[in-house]
Amino acid sequence: MHTVTGDVDVVVVGGGIGGLANAYALSLAGLRVRVLERAAAFGEVGAGLQLAPNATRILREWGLLDEVVGRGCMPRRLVFRDAVDGTELTHVPLRDDVEARYGAPYAVIHRSDLLDALYAACRRIGVDLVTDSAVTDVRTDGRSATAITARQQHTAAVVLAADGLHSTLRARLSPDEPVCSGYVAYRGTVPTADLDADRAAALDDVTVWFAPGCHLVQYPLRGGALLNQVAVFASPAWAHGASTWGTPGELDAAFADTCAPVRGALGDLWRDRWWPMYDRAPISRWVDGRLALTGDAAHPMLQYLAQGACQALEDAYVLAEQVAKGGDGGEPDWDRVLRAYQELREPRTTRIQRTVHVWGDMWHCDGLTRTLRNALFRDRDPLDHKHIGWLWGG
């Protein structure tokens, strides 16, 4: 087995959004970085994602925001609707008001477009991007860490585990496993040219439709050329312990009592694949010697606050900021850097991981709880940010 030693400062395991964001941020801080991606190419599956101001502020500081916005969209409003009767409950203005409050915009983008932008940025800055390199283990001592693949060993001062929800390297710090929520997501995009007038009229917004046990999210992508849709529902088959669950039949049954615009959207979803929704419980320890967790390997979360990618970008920003605080151009004090990174990031991501469960319950409630939720949402001032300022402020 060939050993590559000392030619980089950091090895990043995983070439998704979090891995490439860390690679780029650390390169901006003056470090030499290698990314090891297990697949044959760098790529993302899925459809759209939302980037709140806490993420776009970072992209702007990295010099990447214009490219990201150029590939995505800047929606006018975040709109919440009752999916049963179709009425609007409340909305949040997203353009001038958000930029003025938080110093950065709210954007939506295709996952692959964000990854492509980060990949291109990493290439420009000189990150060593390696494919077909599944990491099986990491050895760490007081001064370095070594990522082991089938063909090579890559030694650096630090190894970052950016290997996602199903991270194998997280087992070095915690014995926990991914936790199934019992919900499943169906995704799909449709060319906006194929939409009828009523559906095309909503293309300027991010719209979330609430219903008992399910919800639908819609927003534009690629400059408005595509409508992105995600339908999520609780699977009765999963609750009953069935081995097969989340089927298209369950999808249709879950949304059977929703209004016509919601039911009509289901026909544009991909029916041949679906995504069970998992997260993990928060952990307080992210660092083992010179191995550190980042992104979903550290804090996988459910989707209700649309913060998964945003928090991965925050991780990368904070870690690079701590590296830069060394300031003298020499070897970073990695023990201090990694300790500060964990201390700064863990409380915030833990709060978000726990809050998303509360939001999920609120989105999917029924009966009297639904009636009270709708009344509270309708009474809300659209410019009131007391429940989101802590999140979008970063």
mmCIF file of C-alpha atoms in Angstrom:
data_model
loop_
_atom_site.group_PDB
_atom_site.id
_atom_site.type_symbol
_atom_site.label_atom_id
_atom_site.label_comp_id
_atom_site.label_asym_id
_atom_site.label_seq_id
_atom_site.Cartn_x
_atom_site.Cartn_y
_atom_site.Cartn_z
ATOM 1 C CA MET A 1 0.000 0.000 0.000
ATOM 2 C CA HIS A 2 1.415 3.365 -1.066
ATOM 3 C CA THR A 3 1.654 6.067 1.643
ATOM 4 C CA VAL A 4 1.231 9.746 0.773
ATOM 5 C CA THR A 5 2.690 11.761 3.642
ATOM 6 C CA GLY A 6 3.204 15.435 4.356
ATOM 7 C CA ASP A 7 2.173 16.965 1.023
ATOM 8 C CA VAL A 8 -1.117 18.338 2.384
ATOM 9 C CA ASP A 9 -2.189 19.870 5.676
ATOM 10 C CA VAL A 10 -5.757 18.510 5.740
ATOM 11 C CA VAL A 11 -7.432 15.459 4.233
ATOM 12 C CA VAL A 12 -11.213 15.714 3.812
ATOM 13 C CA VAL A 13 -13.135 12.445 3.629
ATOM 14 C CA GLY A 14 -16.186 12.977 1.424
ATOM 15 C CA GLY A 15 -16.752 15.217 -1.579
ATOM 16 C CA GLY A 16 -20.278 16.437 -0.953
ATOM 17 C CA ILE A 17 -21.291 20.007 -0.181
ATOM 18 C CA GLY A 18 -19.780 19.942 3.325
ATOM 19 C CA GLY A 19 -16.534 18.335 2.196
ATOM 20 C CA LEU A 20 -15.925 20.738 -0.674
ATOM 21 C CA ALA A 21 -16.952 23.753 1.432
ATOM 22 C CA ASN A 22 -14.346 22.803 4.037
ATOM 23 C CA ALA A 23 -11.727 22.217 1.364
ATOM 24 C CA TYR A 24 -12.320 25.624 -0.192
ATOM 25 C CA ALA A 25 -12.481 27.532 3.094
ATOM 26 C CA LEU A 26 -9.290 25.930 4.433
ATOM 27 C CA SER A 27 -7.508 26.622 1.145
ATOM 28 C CA LEU A 28 -8.531 30.277 1.429
ATOM 29 C CA ALA A 29 -6.917 30.205 4.882
ATOM 30 C CA GLY A 30 -3.637 29.133 3.265
ATOM 31 C CA LEU A 31 -3.683 25.360 3.824
ATOM 32 C CA ARG A 32 -3.027 22.543 1.374
ATOM 33 C CA VAL A 33 -6.084 20.286 1.169
ATOM 34 C CA ARG A 34 -6.921 16.931 -0.394
ATOM 35 C CA VAL A 35 -10.485 15.620 -0.776
ATOM 36 C CA LEU A 36 -11.070 11.854 -0.970
ATOM 37 C CA GLU A 37 -14.380 10.969 -2.635
ATOM 38 C CA ARG A 38 -15.517 7.352 -2.656
ATOM 39 C CA ALA A 39 -17.508 7.632 -5.910
ATOM 40 C CA ALA A 40 -16.095 7.737 -9.422
ATOM 41 C CA ALA A 41 -17.062 11.418 -9.777
ATOM 42 C CA PHE A 42 -18.116 14.359 -7.635
ATOM 43 C CA GLY A 43 -21.896 14.709 -7.750
ATOM 44 C CA GLU A 44 -25.082 15.238 -5.717
ATOM 45 C CA VAL A 45 -28.415 13.436 -5.835
ATOM 46 C CA GLY A 46 -31.751 14.995 -5.042
ATOM 47 C CA ALA A 47 -33.172 18.252 -6.300
ATOM 48 C CA GLY A 48 -33.307 21.671 -4.671
ATOM 49 C CA LEU A 49 -32.129 23.183 -1.431
ATOM 50 C CA GLN A 50 -32.685 26.480 0.344
ATOM 51 C CA LEU A 51 -29.888 28.784 1.432
ATOM 52 C CA ALA A 52 -30.885 31.163 4.210
ATOM 53 C CA PRO A 53 -28.881 34.336 4.944
ATOM 54 C CA ASN A 54 -26.621 32.545 7.452
ATOM 55 C CA ALA A 55 -25.328 30.524 4.472
ATOM 56 C CA THR A 56 -25.368 33.134 1.694
ATOM 57 C CA ARG A 57 -23.440 35.536 3.932
ATOM 58 C CA ILE A 58 -20.637 32.965 4.015
ATOM 59 C CA LEU A 59 -20.784 32.401 0.255
ATOM 60 C CA ARG A 60 -20.492 36.159 -0.254
ATOM 61 C CA GLU A 61 -17.401 36.329 1.968
ATOM 62 C CA TRP A 62 -15.879 33.445 0.018
ATOM 63 C CA GLY A 63 -16.534 35.270 -3.269
ATOM 64 C CA LEU A 64 -18.996 32.640 -4.519
ATOM 65 C CA LEU A 65 -22.415 34.221 -3.952
ATOM 66 C CA ASP A 66 -22.834 35.803 -7.393
ATOM 67 C CA GLU A 67 -22.154 32.469 -9.072
ATOM 68 C CA VAL A 68 -24.552 30.628 -6.773
ATOM 69 C CA VAL A 69 -27.330 33.183 -7.206
ATOM 70 C CA GLY A 70 -26.736 33.116 -10.964
ATOM 71 C CA ARG A 71 -27.353 29.368 -10.967
ATOM 72 C CA GLY A 72 -30.375 29.565 -8.625
ATOM 73 C CA CYS A 73 -33.246 31.904 -7.777
ATOM 74 C CA MET A 74 -34.030 34.657 -5.280
ATOM 75 C CA PRO A 75 -37.633 33.969 -4.185
ATOM 76 C CA ARG A 76 -39.954 36.817 -3.257
ATOM 77 C CA ARG A 77 -41.627 35.241 -0.205
ATOM 78 C CA LEU A 78 -41.674 32.196 2.033
ATOM 79 C CA VAL A 79 -45.377 31.302 2.144
ATOM 80 C CA PHE A 80 -47.098 28.892 4.536
ATOM 81 C CA ARG A 81 -50.481 27.474 3.499
ATOM 82 C CA ASP A 82 -52.979 25.023 4.933
ATOM 83 C CA ALA A 83 -52.926 22.115 2.494
ATOM 84 C CA VAL A 84 -56.470 21.022 3.356
ATOM 85 C CA ASP A 85 -58.383 24.236 2.658
ATOM 86 C CA GLY A 86 -55.683 25.908 0.546
ATOM 87 C CA THR A 87 -55.645 29.199 2.471
ATOM 88 C CA GLU A 88 -52.529 31.254 3.130
ATOM 89 C CA LEU A 89 -51.600 31.273 6.828
ATOM 90 C CA THR A 90 -48.645 33.663 6.830
ATOM 91 C CA HIS A 91 -45.596 34.650 4.813
ATOM 92 C CA VAL A 92 -42.089 36.037 5.221
ATOM 93 C CA PRO A 93 -40.826 38.622 2.686
ATOM 94 C CA LEU A 94 -37.484 37.355 1.393
ATOM 95 C CA ARG A 95 -35.959 39.990 -0.834
ATOM 96 C CA ASP A 96 -35.260 43.530 0.355
ATOM 97 C CA ASP A 97 -36.354 42.905 3.947
ATOM 98 C CA VAL A 98 -34.126 39.871 4.522
ATOM 99 C CA GLU A 99 -31.111 41.489 2.862
ATOM 100 C CA ALA A 100 -31.548 44.573 5.043
ATOM 101 C CA ARG A 101 -31.945 42.556 8.263
ATOM 102 C CA TYR A 102 -29.219 39.977 7.803
ATOM 103 C CA GLY A 103 -26.837 41.450 5.251
ATOM 104 C CA ALA A 104 -27.359 38.605 2.802
ATOM 105 C CA PRO A 105 -30.161 37.220 0.615
ATOM 106 C CA TYR A 106 -32.309 34.097 0.708
ATOM 107 C CA ALA A 107 -31.626 31.866 -2.290
ATOM 108 C CA VAL A 108 -32.729 28.499 -3.651
ATOM 109 C CA ILE A 109 -30.554 26.326 -5.866
ATOM 110 C CA HIS A 110 -30.333 22.826 -7.284
ATOM 111 C CA ARG A 111 -28.075 20.679 -5.104
ATOM 112 C CA SER A 112 -25.929 19.708 -8.068
ATOM 113 C CA ASP A 113 -25.513 23.366 -9.063
ATOM 114 C CA LEU A 114 -24.200 24.293 -5.611
ATOM 115 C CA LEU A 115 -21.854 21.318 -5.638
ATOM 116 C CA ASP A 116 -20.623 22.259 -9.125
ATOM 117 C CA ALA A 117 -19.904 25.803 -7.950
ATOM 118 C CA LEU A 118 -17.934 24.539 -4.943
ATOM 119 C CA TYR A 119 -16.117 21.971 -7.077
ATOM 120 C CA ALA A 120 -15.069 24.629 -9.601
ATOM 121 C CA ALA A 121 -13.925 26.921 -6.772
ATOM 122 C CA CYS A 122 -11.843 24.121 -5.271
ATOM 123 C CA ARG A 123 -10.209 23.423 -8.625
ATOM 124 C CA ARG A 124 -9.381 27.095 -9.112
ATOM 125 C CA ILE A 125 -7.716 27.371 -5.718
ATOM 126 C CA GLY A 126 -5.722 24.165 -6.079
ATOM 127 C CA VAL A 127 -7.484 21.599 -3.907
ATOM 128 C CA ASP A 128 -6.344 18.048 -4.696
ATOM 129 C CA LEU A 129 -9.583 16.281 -5.687
ATOM 130 C CA VAL A 130 -9.351 12.480 -5.690
ATOM 131 C CA THR A 131 -12.124 10.069 -6.708
ATOM 132 C CA ASP A 132 -12.522 6.285 -6.289
ATOM 133 C CA SER A 133 -11.072 6.603 -2.785
ATOM 134 C CA ALA A 134 -13.298 5.055 -0.142
ATOM 135 C CA VAL A 135 -11.764 5.598 3.288
ATOM 136 C CA THR A 136 -11.982 2.511 5.478
ATOM 137 C CA ASP A 137 -10.305 3.857 8.603
ATOM 138 C CA VAL A 138 -8.421 6.776 10.110
ATOM 139 C CA ARG A 139 -5.440 6.458 12.425
ATOM 140 C CA THR A 140 -4.616 9.455 14.574
ATOM 141 C CA ASP A 141 -1.912 10.389 17.054
ATOM 142 C CA GLY A 142 -1.005 13.601 18.816
ATOM 143 C CA ARG A 143 0.542 15.220 15.737
ATOM 144 C CA SER A 144 -1.150 13.816 12.618
ATOM 145 C CA ALA A 145 -3.899 11.627 11.162
ATOM 146 C CA THR A 146 -3.879 9.071 8.369
ATOM 147 C CA ALA A 147 -6.843 8.253 6.129
ATOM 148 C CA ILE A 148 -6.636 4.686 4.829
ATOM 149 C CA THR A 149 -8.083 3.549 1.492
ATOM 150 C CA ALA A 150 -7.690 0.262 -0.365
ATOM 151 C CA ARG A 151 -4.754 1.601 -2.364
ATOM 152 C CA GLN A 152 -3.182 4.381 -0.319
ATOM 153 C CA GLN A 153 -2.659 5.961 3.068
ATOM 154 C CA HIS A 154 -2.990 9.752 3.198
ATOM 155 C CA THR A 155 -1.298 11.409 6.164
ATOM 156 C CA ALA A 156 -1.882 15.039 7.136
ATOM 157 C CA ALA A 157 -2.077 17.186 10.237
ATOM 158 C CA VAL A 158 -5.873 16.695 10.364
ATOM 159 C CA VAL A 159 -8.488 14.461 8.773
ATOM 160 C CA LEU A 160 -12.023 15.847 8.462
ATOM 161 C CA ALA A 161 -14.870 13.327 8.282
ATOM 162 C CA ALA A 162 -17.423 14.763 5.862
ATOM 163 C CA ASP A 163 -18.910 11.381 5.022
ATOM 164 C CA GLY A 164 -22.525 12.251 5.712
ATOM 165 C CA LEU A 165 -25.488 10.827 7.586
ATOM 166 C CA HIS A 166 -24.179 7.263 7.348
ATOM 167 C CA SER A 167 -20.657 8.259 8.385
ATOM 168 C CA THR A 168 -18.485 5.276 9.261
ATOM 169 C CA LEU A 169 -15.897 7.525 10.894
ATOM 170 C CA ARG A 170 -18.436 8.889 13.389
ATOM 171 C CA ALA A 171 -18.257 5.471 15.082
ATOM 172 C CA ARG A 172 -14.856 6.542 16.408
ATOM 173 C CA LEU A 173 -16.671 9.074 18.601
ATOM 174 C CA SER A 174 -20.160 7.649 19.136
ATOM 175 C CA PRO A 175 -21.856 4.224 18.861
ATOM 176 C CA ASP A 176 -25.159 5.726 17.690
ATOM 177 C CA GLU A 177 -26.916 4.869 14.422
ATOM 178 C CA PRO A 178 -29.169 6.880 12.085
ATOM 179 C CA VAL A 179 -32.724 7.196 13.441
ATOM 180 C CA CYS A 180 -35.656 6.738 11.068
ATOM 181 C CA SER A 181 -38.411 9.329 11.474
ATOM 182 C CA GLY A 182 -41.035 7.157 9.782
ATOM 183 C CA TYR A 183 -41.471 9.889 7.163
ATOM 184 C CA VAL A 184 -40.531 9.558 3.526
ATOM 185 C CA ALA A 185 -39.886 12.176 0.845
ATOM 186 C CA TYR A 186 -40.764 12.138 -2.837
ATOM 187 C CA ARG A 187 -39.014 14.674 -5.030
ATOM 188 C CA GLY A 188 -39.346 15.930 -8.548
ATOM 189 C CA THR A 189 -38.766 18.848 -10.872
ATOM 190 C CA VAL A 190 -40.941 19.956 -13.773
ATOM 191 C CA PRO A 191 -40.128 22.492 -16.538
ATOM 192 C CA THR A 192 -42.046 25.652 -15.798
ATOM 193 C CA ALA A 193 -43.048 25.871 -19.437
ATOM 194 C CA ASP A 194 -45.223 22.804 -18.804
ATOM 195 C CA LEU A 195 -47.135 24.372 -15.898
ATOM 196 C CA ASP A 196 -50.653 25.730 -16.108
ATOM 197 C CA ALA A 197 -51.267 29.388 -15.290
ATOM 198 C CA ASP A 198 -52.314 28.790 -11.663
ATOM 199 C CA ARG A 199 -49.168 26.827 -10.790
ATOM 200 C CA ALA A 200 -46.885 29.162 -12.748
ATOM 201 C CA ALA A 201 -48.222 32.111 -10.741
ATOM 202 C CA ALA A 202 -46.613 30.746 -7.563
ATOM 203 C CA LEU A 203 -43.145 30.397 -9.083
ATOM 204 C CA ASP A 204 -41.860 33.532 -7.401
ATOM 205 C CA ASP A 205 -42.224 32.035 -3.893
ATOM 206 C CA VAL A 206 -41.117 29.197 -1.660
ATOM 207 C CA THR A 207 -44.452 27.655 -0.675
ATOM 208 C CA VAL A 208 -44.948 25.171 2.162
ATOM 209 C CA TRP A 209 -48.316 23.409 2.366
ATOM 210 C CA PHE A 210 -49.148 21.901 5.804
ATOM 211 C CA ALA A 211 -51.490 18.938 6.280
ATOM 212 C CA PRO A 212 -52.026 16.324 8.999
ATOM 213 C CA GLY A 213 -49.152 13.871 8.702
ATOM 214 C CA CYS A 214 -47.750 15.352 5.504
ATOM 215 C CA HIS A 215 -46.528 18.463 3.721
ATOM 216 C CA LEU A 216 -45.529 19.725 0.272
ATOM 217 C CA VAL A 217 -42.775 22.249 -0.541
ATOM 218 C CA GLN A 218 -42.518 24.058 -3.898
ATOM 219 C CA TYR A 219 -40.012 26.587 -5.225
ATOM 220 C CA PRO A 220 -38.314 27.565 -8.490
ATOM 221 C CA LEU A 221 -34.841 26.502 -9.614
ATOM 222 C CA ARG A 222 -32.376 27.488 -12.345
ATOM 223 C CA GLY A 223 -33.600 31.002 -12.888
ATOM 224 C CA GLY A 224 -37.213 29.879 -12.820
ATOM 225 C CA ALA A 225 -36.815 27.259 -15.555
ATOM 226 C CA LEU A 226 -37.785 24.445 -13.171
ATOM 227 C CA LEU A 227 -40.301 24.006 -10.384
ATOM 228 C CA ASN A 228 -38.875 21.909 -7.543
ATOM 229 C CA GLN A 229 -41.317 19.896 -5.435
ATOM 230 C CA VAL A 230 -40.887 17.764 -2.319
ATOM 231 C CA ALA A 231 -43.751 15.810 -0.758
ATOM 232 C CA VAL A 232 -43.182 14.311 2.704
ATOM 233 C CA PHE A 233 -45.526 12.047 4.667
ATOM 234 C CA ALA A 234 -45.676 9.662 7.620
ATOM 235 C CA SER A 235 -45.778 6.054 6.446
ATOM 236 C CA PRO A 236 -48.401 3.840 8.142
ATOM 237 C CA ALA A 237 -46.572 0.780 6.830
ATOM 238 C CA TRP A 238 -43.386 1.834 8.618
ATOM 239 C CA ALA A 239 -45.355 2.418 11.834
ATOM 240 C CA HIS A 240 -46.708 -1.146 11.556
ATOM 241 C CA GLY A 241 -43.234 -2.611 11.052
ATOM 242 C CA ALA A 242 -43.571 -3.535 7.374
ATOM 243 C CA SER A 243 -40.387 -4.241 5.443
ATOM 244 C CA THR A 244 -41.636 -2.256 2.435
ATOM 245 C CA TRP A 245 -42.955 1.200 3.163
ATOM 246 C CA GLY A 246 -43.288 4.687 1.718
ATOM 247 C CA THR A 247 -44.735 3.387 -1.555
ATOM 248 C CA PRO A 248 -46.476 5.534 -4.197
ATOM 249 C CA GLY A 249 -49.796 4.173 -2.962
ATOM 250 C CA GLU A 250 -49.054 5.496 0.521
ATOM 251 C CA LEU A 251 -48.070 8.844 -0.999
ATOM 252 C CA ASP A 252 -51.442 9.239 -2.687
ATOM 253 C CA ALA A 253 -53.332 8.081 0.403
ATOM 254 C CA ALA A 254 -51.459 10.524 2.657
ATOM 255 C CA PHE A 255 -52.472 13.510 0.498
ATOM 256 C CA ALA A 256 -55.982 12.307 -0.377
ATOM 257 C CA ASP A 257 -57.711 14.946 1.771
ATOM 258 C CA THR A 258 -55.624 17.902 0.623
ATOM 259 C CA CYS A 259 -56.798 20.641 -1.726
ATOM 260 C CA ALA A 260 -56.718 20.321 -5.519
ATOM 261 C CA PRO A 261 -53.444 22.276 -6.096
ATOM 262 C CA VAL A 262 -51.589 19.966 -3.724
ATOM 263 C CA ARG A 263 -53.055 16.757 -5.094
ATOM 264 C CA GLY A 264 -52.367 17.968 -8.620
ATOM 265 C CA ALA A 265 -48.682 18.463 -7.817
ATOM 266 C CA LEU A 266 -48.188 14.810 -6.928
ATOM 267 C CA GLY A 267 -48.280 13.759 -10.564
ATOM 268 C CA ASP A 268 -44.996 15.559 -11.250
ATOM 269 C CA LEU A 269 -43.034 13.699 -8.576
ATOM 270 C CA TRP A 270 -40.624 10.903 -9.409
ATOM 271 C CA ARG A 271 -42.462 7.683 -8.560
ATOM 272 C CA ASP A 272 -39.600 5.223 -9.037
ATOM 273 C CA ARG A 273 -37.571 6.326 -6.011
ATOM 274 C CA TRP A 274 -38.144 7.874 -2.625
ATOM 275 C CA TRP A 275 -36.080 8.971 0.337
ATOM 276 C CA PRO A 276 -36.766 7.768 3.917
ATOM 277 C CA MET A 277 -36.033 10.623 6.331
ATOM 278 C CA TYR A 278 -33.333 9.957 8.930
ATOM 279 C CA ASP A 279 -31.338 11.983 11.404
ATOM 280 C CA ARG A 280 -29.221 11.208 14.477
ATOM 281 C CA ALA A 281 -29.315 12.410 18.056
ATOM 282 C CA PRO A 282 -26.921 15.277 18.847
ATOM 283 C CA ILE A 283 -23.517 14.318 20.230
ATOM 284 C CA SER A 284 -21.242 16.604 22.225
ATOM 285 C CA ARG A 285 -17.916 15.160 21.054
ATOM 286 C CA TRP A 286 -16.845 15.833 17.466
ATOM 287 C CA VAL A 287 -13.057 15.500 17.781
ATOM 288 C CA ASP A 288 -10.870 12.434 18.356
ATOM 289 C CA GLY A 289 -7.215 13.457 18.335
ATOM 290 C CA ARG A 290 -6.645 14.850 14.846
ATOM 291 C CA LEU A 291 -9.908 13.509 13.429
ATOM 292 C CA ALA A 292 -12.902 15.876 13.397
ATOM 293 C CA LEU A 293 -16.492 15.476 12.202
ATOM 294 C CA THR A 294 -18.188 18.041 9.993
ATOM 295 C CA GLY A 295 -21.535 18.505 8.234
ATOM 296 C CA ASP A 296 -23.991 15.626 8.380
ATOM 297 C CA ALA A 297 -21.349 13.360 9.905
ATOM 298 C CA ALA A 298 -21.468 15.634 12.960
ATOM 299 C CA HIS A 299 -25.084 16.837 13.047
ATOM 300 C CA PRO A 300 -27.504 15.233 10.561
ATOM 301 C CA MET A 301 -30.886 16.912 10.826
ATOM 302 C CA LEU A 302 -34.375 16.609 9.423
ATOM 303 C CA GLN A 303 -35.398 19.088 6.763
ATOM 304 C CA TYR A 304 -38.012 21.277 8.439
ATOM 305 C CA LEU A 305 -35.759 24.308 8.930
ATOM 306 C CA ALA A 306 -33.948 23.832 5.579
ATOM 307 C CA GLN A 307 -30.593 24.078 7.355
ATOM 308 C CA GLY A 308 -28.644 20.933 6.434
ATOM 309 C CA ALA A 309 -26.454 22.531 3.762
ATOM 310 C CA CYS A 310 -26.439 25.856 5.605
ATOM 311 C CA GLN A 311 -24.958 24.285 8.731
ATOM 312 C CA ALA A 312 -22.331 22.450 6.689
ATOM 313 C CA LEU A 313 -21.228 25.826 5.289
ATOM 314 C CA GLU A 314 -21.172 27.284 8.802
ATOM 315 C CA ASP A 315 -18.951 24.413 9.963
ATOM 316 C CA ALA A 316 -16.481 25.122 7.172
ATOM 317 C CA TYR A 317 -16.473 28.851 7.857
ATOM 318 C CA VAL A 318 -15.879 28.495 11.592
ATOM 319 C CA LEU A 319 -13.100 25.917 11.220
ATOM 320 C CA ALA A 320 -11.255 28.047 8.671
ATOM 321 C CA GLU A 321 -11.771 31.131 10.833
ATOM 322 C CA GLN A 322 -10.095 29.363 13.746
ATOM 323 C CA VAL A 323 -7.184 28.350 11.504
ATOM 324 C CA ALA A 324 -6.788 31.950 10.360
ATOM 325 C CA LYS A 325 -6.637 33.177 13.954
ATOM 326 C CA GLY A 326 -3.133 31.672 14.169
ATOM 327 C CA GLY A 327 -2.212 34.547 11.930
ATOM 328 C CA ASP A 328 1.570 34.068 11.688
ATOM 329 C CA GLY A 329 1.645 31.815 8.635
ATOM 330 C CA GLY A 330 3.054 28.886 10.582
ATOM 331 C CA GLU A 331 1.538 25.538 11.503
ATOM 332 C CA PRO A 332 -1.881 26.032 13.126
ATOM 333 C CA ASP A 333 -2.247 25.059 16.743
ATOM 334 C CA TRP A 334 -4.570 22.247 15.777
ATOM 335 C CA ASP A 335 -5.462 21.252 19.314
ATOM 336 C CA ARG A 336 -6.734 24.771 19.955
ATOM 337 C CA VAL A 337 -8.370 25.035 16.529
ATOM 338 C CA LEU A 338 -10.332 21.805 16.823
ATOM 339 C CA ARG A 339 -11.325 22.467 20.428
ATOM 340 C CA ALA A 340 -12.629 25.935 19.525
ATOM 341 C CA TYR A 341 -14.414 24.589 16.442
ATOM 342 C CA GLN A 342 -16.330 22.035 18.507
ATOM 343 C CA GLU A 343 -17.104 24.499 21.301
ATOM 344 C CA LEU A 344 -18.469 27.070 18.870
ATOM 345 C CA ARG A 345 -20.450 24.772 16.622
ATOM 346 C CA GLU A 346 -21.900 22.006 18.796
ATOM 347 C CA PRO A 347 -24.360 24.125 20.860
ATOM 348 C CA ARG A 348 -25.816 25.776 17.777
ATOM 349 C CA THR A 349 -26.251 22.625 15.718
ATOM 350 C CA THR A 350 -27.694 20.785 18.725
ATOM 351 C CA ARG A 351 -30.321 23.506 19.119
ATOM 352 C CA ILE A 352 -31.230 23.238 15.433
ATOM 353 C CA GLN A 353 -31.354 19.428 15.481
ATOM 354 C CA ARG A 354 -33.821 19.571 18.376
ATOM 355 C CA THR A 355 -35.866 22.467 17.025
ATOM 356 C CA VAL A 356 -36.564 20.743 13.709
ATOM 357 C CA HIS A 357 -38.542 18.063 15.525
ATOM 358 C CA VAL A 358 -40.774 20.739 17.087
ATOM 359 C CA TRP A 359 -41.319 22.311 13.666
ATOM 360 C CA GLY A 360 -42.150 18.942 12.135
ATOM 361 C CA ASP A 361 -44.796 18.317 14.785
ATOM 362 C CA MET A 362 -46.236 21.772 14.145
ATOM 363 C CA TRP A 363 -46.363 21.277 10.375
ATOM 364 C CA HIS A 364 -48.126 17.905 10.610
ATOM 365 C CA CYS A 365 -50.579 18.456 13.459
ATOM 366 C CA ASP A 366 -54.338 17.777 13.305
ATOM 367 C CA GLY A 367 -57.518 18.585 15.194
ATOM 368 C CA LEU A 368 -57.539 21.346 17.771
ATOM 369 C CA THR A 369 -53.760 21.760 17.501
ATOM 370 C CA ARG A 370 -54.109 22.483 13.787
ATOM 371 C CA THR A 371 -56.853 25.014 14.491
ATOM 372 C CA LEU A 372 -54.691 26.802 17.061
ATOM 373 C CA ARG A 373 -51.622 26.721 14.804
ATOM 374 C CA ASN A 374 -53.557 28.247 11.925
ATOM 375 C CA ALA A 375 -54.939 30.999 14.142
ATOM 376 C CA LEU A 376 -51.492 31.868 15.469
ATOM 377 C CA PHE A 377 -49.980 31.894 11.995
ATOM 378 C CA ARG A 378 -52.759 34.112 10.634
ATOM 379 C CA ASP A 379 -52.241 36.593 13.473
ATOM 380 C CA ARG A 380 -48.497 36.797 12.864
ATOM 381 C CA ASP A 381 -47.010 40.032 11.488
ATOM 382 C CA PRO A 382 -45.129 39.064 8.289
ATOM 383 C CA LEU A 383 -42.195 41.231 9.421
ATOM 384 C CA ASP A 384 -41.911 39.515 12.820
ATOM 385 C CA HIS A 385 -38.616 37.572 12.953
ATOM 386 C CA LYS A 386 -38.496 36.671 16.631
ATOM 387 C CA HIS A 387 -38.631 32.945 15.902
ATOM 388 C CA ILE A 388 -36.139 32.936 13.014
ATOM 389 C CA GLY A 389 -33.680 35.703 13.798
ATOM 390 C CA TRP A 390 -31.468 33.411 15.898
ATOM 391 C CA LEU A 391 -31.270 30.987 12.977
ATOM 392 C CA TRP A 392 -30.781 33.259 10.000
ATOM 393 C CA GLY A 393 -28.583 35.656 11.948
ATOM 394 C CA GLY A 394 -25.972 32.905 12.211
#
